[in-house]
Short mmCIF file of C-alpha atoms in Angstrom, two decimals:
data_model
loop_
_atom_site.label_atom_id
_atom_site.label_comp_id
_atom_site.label_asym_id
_atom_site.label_seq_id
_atom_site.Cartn_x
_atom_site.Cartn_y
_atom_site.Cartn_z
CA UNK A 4 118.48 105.13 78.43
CA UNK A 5 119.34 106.04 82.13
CA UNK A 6 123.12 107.81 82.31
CA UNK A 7 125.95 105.79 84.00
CA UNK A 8 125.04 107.94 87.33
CA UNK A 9 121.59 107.11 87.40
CA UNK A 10 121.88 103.47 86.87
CA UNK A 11 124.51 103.48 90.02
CA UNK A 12 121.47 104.94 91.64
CA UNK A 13 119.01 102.74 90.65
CA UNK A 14 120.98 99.41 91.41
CA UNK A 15 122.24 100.95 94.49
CA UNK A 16 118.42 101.54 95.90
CA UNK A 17 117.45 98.03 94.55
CA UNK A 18 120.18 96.42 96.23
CA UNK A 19 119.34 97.84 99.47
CA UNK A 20 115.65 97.77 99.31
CA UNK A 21 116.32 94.00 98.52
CA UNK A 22 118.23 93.19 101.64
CA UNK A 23 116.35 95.77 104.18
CA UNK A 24 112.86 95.73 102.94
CA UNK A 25 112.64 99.53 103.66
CA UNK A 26 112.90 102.98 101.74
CA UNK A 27 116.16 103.84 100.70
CA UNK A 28 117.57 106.96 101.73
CA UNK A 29 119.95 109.17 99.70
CA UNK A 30 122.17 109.42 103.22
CA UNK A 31 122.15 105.47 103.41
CA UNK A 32 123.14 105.35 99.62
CA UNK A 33 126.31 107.83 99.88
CA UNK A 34 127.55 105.81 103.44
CA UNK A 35 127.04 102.42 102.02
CA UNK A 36 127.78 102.40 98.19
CA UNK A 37 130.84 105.15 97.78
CA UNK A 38 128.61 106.41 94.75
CA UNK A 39 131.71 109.32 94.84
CA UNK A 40 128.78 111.96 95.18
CA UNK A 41 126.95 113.64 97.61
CA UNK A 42 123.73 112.67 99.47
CA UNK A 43 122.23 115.64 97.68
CA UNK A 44 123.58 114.54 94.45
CA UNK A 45 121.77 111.37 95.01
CA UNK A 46 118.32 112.64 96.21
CA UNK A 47 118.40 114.55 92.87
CA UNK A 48 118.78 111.28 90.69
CA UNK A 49 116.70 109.78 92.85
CA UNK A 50 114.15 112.61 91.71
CA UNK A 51 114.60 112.22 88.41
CA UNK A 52 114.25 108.21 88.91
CA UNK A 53 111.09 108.92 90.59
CA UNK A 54 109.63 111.14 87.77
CA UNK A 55 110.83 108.63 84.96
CA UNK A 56 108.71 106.12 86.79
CA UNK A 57 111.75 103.90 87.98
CA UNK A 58 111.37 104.25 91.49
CA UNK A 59 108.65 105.22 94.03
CA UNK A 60 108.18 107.38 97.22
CA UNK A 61 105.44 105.99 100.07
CA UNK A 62 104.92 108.81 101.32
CA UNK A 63 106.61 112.37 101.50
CA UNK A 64 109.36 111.46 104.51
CA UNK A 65 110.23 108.60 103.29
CA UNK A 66 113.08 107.03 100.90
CA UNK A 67 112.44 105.45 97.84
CA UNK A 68 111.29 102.39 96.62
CA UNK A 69 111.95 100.26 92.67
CA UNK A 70 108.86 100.56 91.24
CA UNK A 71 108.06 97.72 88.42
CA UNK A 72 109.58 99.51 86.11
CA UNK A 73 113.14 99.93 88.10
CA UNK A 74 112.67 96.03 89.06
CA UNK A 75 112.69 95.19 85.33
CA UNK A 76 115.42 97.74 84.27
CA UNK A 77 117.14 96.30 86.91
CA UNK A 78 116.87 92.80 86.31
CA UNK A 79 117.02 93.40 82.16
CA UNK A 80 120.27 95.63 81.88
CA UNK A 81 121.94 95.93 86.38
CA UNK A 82 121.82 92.82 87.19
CA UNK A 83 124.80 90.62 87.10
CA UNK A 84 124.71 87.20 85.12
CA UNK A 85 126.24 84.60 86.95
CA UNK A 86 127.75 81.82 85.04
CA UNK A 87 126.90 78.24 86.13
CA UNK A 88 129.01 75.72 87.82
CA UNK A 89 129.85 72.35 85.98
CA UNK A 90 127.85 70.57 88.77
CA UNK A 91 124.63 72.72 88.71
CA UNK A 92 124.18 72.20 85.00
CA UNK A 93 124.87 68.55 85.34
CA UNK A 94 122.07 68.57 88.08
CA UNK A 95 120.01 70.73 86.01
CA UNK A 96 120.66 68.14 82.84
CA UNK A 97 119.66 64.64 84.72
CA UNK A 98 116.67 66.47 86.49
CA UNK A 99 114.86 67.24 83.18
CA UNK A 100 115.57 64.05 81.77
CA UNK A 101 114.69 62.31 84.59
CA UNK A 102 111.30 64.23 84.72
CA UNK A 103 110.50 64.15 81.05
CA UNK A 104 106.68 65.03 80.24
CA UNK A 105 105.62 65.30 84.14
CA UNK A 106 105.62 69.09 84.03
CA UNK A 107 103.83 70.02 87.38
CA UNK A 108 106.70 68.19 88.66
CA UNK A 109 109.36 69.74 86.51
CA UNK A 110 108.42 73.38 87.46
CA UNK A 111 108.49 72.49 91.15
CA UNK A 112 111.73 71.22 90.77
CA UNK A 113 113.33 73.58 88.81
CA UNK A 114 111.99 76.35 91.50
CA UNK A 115 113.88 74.68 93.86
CA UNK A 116 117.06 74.42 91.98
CA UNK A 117 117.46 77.82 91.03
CA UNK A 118 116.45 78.63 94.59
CA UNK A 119 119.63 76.92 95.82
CA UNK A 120 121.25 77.95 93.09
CA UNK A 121 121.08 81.56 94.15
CA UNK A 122 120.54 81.06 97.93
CA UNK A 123 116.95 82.85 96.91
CA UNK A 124 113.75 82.62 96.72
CA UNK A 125 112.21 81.11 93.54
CA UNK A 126 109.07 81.52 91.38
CA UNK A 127 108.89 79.46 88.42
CA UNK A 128 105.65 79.62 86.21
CA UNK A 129 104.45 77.15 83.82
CA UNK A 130 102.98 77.94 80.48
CA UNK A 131 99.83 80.00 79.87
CA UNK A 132 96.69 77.69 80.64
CA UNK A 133 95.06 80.20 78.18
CA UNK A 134 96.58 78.79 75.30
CA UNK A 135 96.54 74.56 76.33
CA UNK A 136 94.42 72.56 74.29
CA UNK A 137 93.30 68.96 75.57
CA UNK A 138 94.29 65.90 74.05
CA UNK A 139 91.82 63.81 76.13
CA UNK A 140 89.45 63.65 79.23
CA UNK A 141 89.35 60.21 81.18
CA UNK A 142 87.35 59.33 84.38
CA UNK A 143 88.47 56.15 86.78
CA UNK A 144 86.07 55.05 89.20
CA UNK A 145 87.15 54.34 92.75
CA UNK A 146 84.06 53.21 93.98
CA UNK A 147 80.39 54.36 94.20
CA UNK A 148 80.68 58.45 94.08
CA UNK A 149 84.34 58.81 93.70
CA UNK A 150 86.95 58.86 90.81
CA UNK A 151 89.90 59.98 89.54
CA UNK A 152 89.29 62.81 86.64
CA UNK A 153 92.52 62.87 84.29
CA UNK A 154 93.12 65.31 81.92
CA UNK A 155 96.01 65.32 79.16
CA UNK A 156 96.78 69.01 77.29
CA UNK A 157 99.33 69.92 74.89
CA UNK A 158 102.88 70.77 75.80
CA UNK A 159 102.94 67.41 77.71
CA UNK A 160 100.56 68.82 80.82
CA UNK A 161 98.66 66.37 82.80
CA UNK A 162 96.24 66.91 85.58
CA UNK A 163 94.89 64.25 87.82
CA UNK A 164 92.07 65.16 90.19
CA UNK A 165 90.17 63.24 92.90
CA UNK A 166 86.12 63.88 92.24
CA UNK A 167 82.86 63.15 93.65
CA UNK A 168 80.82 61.35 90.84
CA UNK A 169 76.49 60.42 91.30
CA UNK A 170 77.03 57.14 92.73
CA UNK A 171 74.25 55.14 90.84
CA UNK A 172 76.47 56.06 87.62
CA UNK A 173 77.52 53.09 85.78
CA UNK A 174 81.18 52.47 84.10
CA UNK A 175 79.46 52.41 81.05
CA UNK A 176 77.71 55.61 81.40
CA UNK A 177 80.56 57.24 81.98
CA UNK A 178 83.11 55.79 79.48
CA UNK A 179 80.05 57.15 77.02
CA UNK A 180 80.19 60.31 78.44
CA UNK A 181 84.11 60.52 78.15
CA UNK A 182 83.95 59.41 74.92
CA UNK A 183 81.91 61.60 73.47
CA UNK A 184 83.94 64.51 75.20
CA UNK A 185 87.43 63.16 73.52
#
């Protein structure tokens, strides 16, 4: 575990590298965040940050950077947890019910509310394709050479896709083919 000192460090670079996009300097640290310690002090723990694989150095001039690791830490045990506001989790509630089984739809929204939620940018990822398994394959044909290819998986995911089909291919032939595939 990183001492009380070190994690000062580490959410002071973070914070900073956050809002400037450029290598923190120990000399930026000391003016900016009152650590109560020198910029020597600093460059040390920023040294030892560096060699416990929390932050990174681009090149030999420059300030540091969170690495992964010092991202996670960061996010895992420095961040602050905000609580929510009556009104967020009542838009929060009536979104998901509102948007019940549609889930392509439900992770695009919820990107976007916890985007305004935090006045930042959002990433929101849905679960692991790797481990879907499909309920059912159906085709709907448009008209000659086009159709609609809809897929159902578990956890509620469906997929709609516009496709090019042979257009001699008759509605029979391909409810055969689909059923054979379900």
């Amino acid at each position: 575990m990183l001492s009380e000192r070190k994690r000062q460090v580490l959410r002071a670079v973070v914070d900073d590298y956050v809002a400037t996009a450029a290598p923190v300097g120990s000399r930026t640290l000391a003016r900016k965040y009152r650590l109560g310690v020198s910029p020597a002090t600093i460059r040390n723990e920023m040294a030892d940050l560096e060699e416990m694989g929390y932050l990174d150095q681009p090149h030999a001039s420059a300030g540091r950077v969170p690495s992964d690791l010092g991202y996670r830490f960061y996010v895992d045990w420095l961040m602050g947890i905000r609580e929510l506001a009556e009104a967020e989790i009542q838009r929060i509630t009536e979104l998901f019910a509102r948007r019940r089984g549609q889930v392509e739809e439900l992770i695009q929204h919820a990107a976007q509310v916890l985007s305004e939620s935090t006045s930042h940018l959002a990433l929101v990822l849905g679960p692991p394709t790797d481990r879907l398994a499909f309920k059912w394959v159906h085709l709907l044909p448009l008209d000659p050479g086009h159709a609609v290819l809809l897929l159902a998986a578990s956890g509620g995911l469906v997929q709609h896709r516009l496709v090019e089909i042979p257009a001699h291919l008759e509605a029979g032939e391909l409810q055969a083919v689909f059923s054979a595939l379900n």
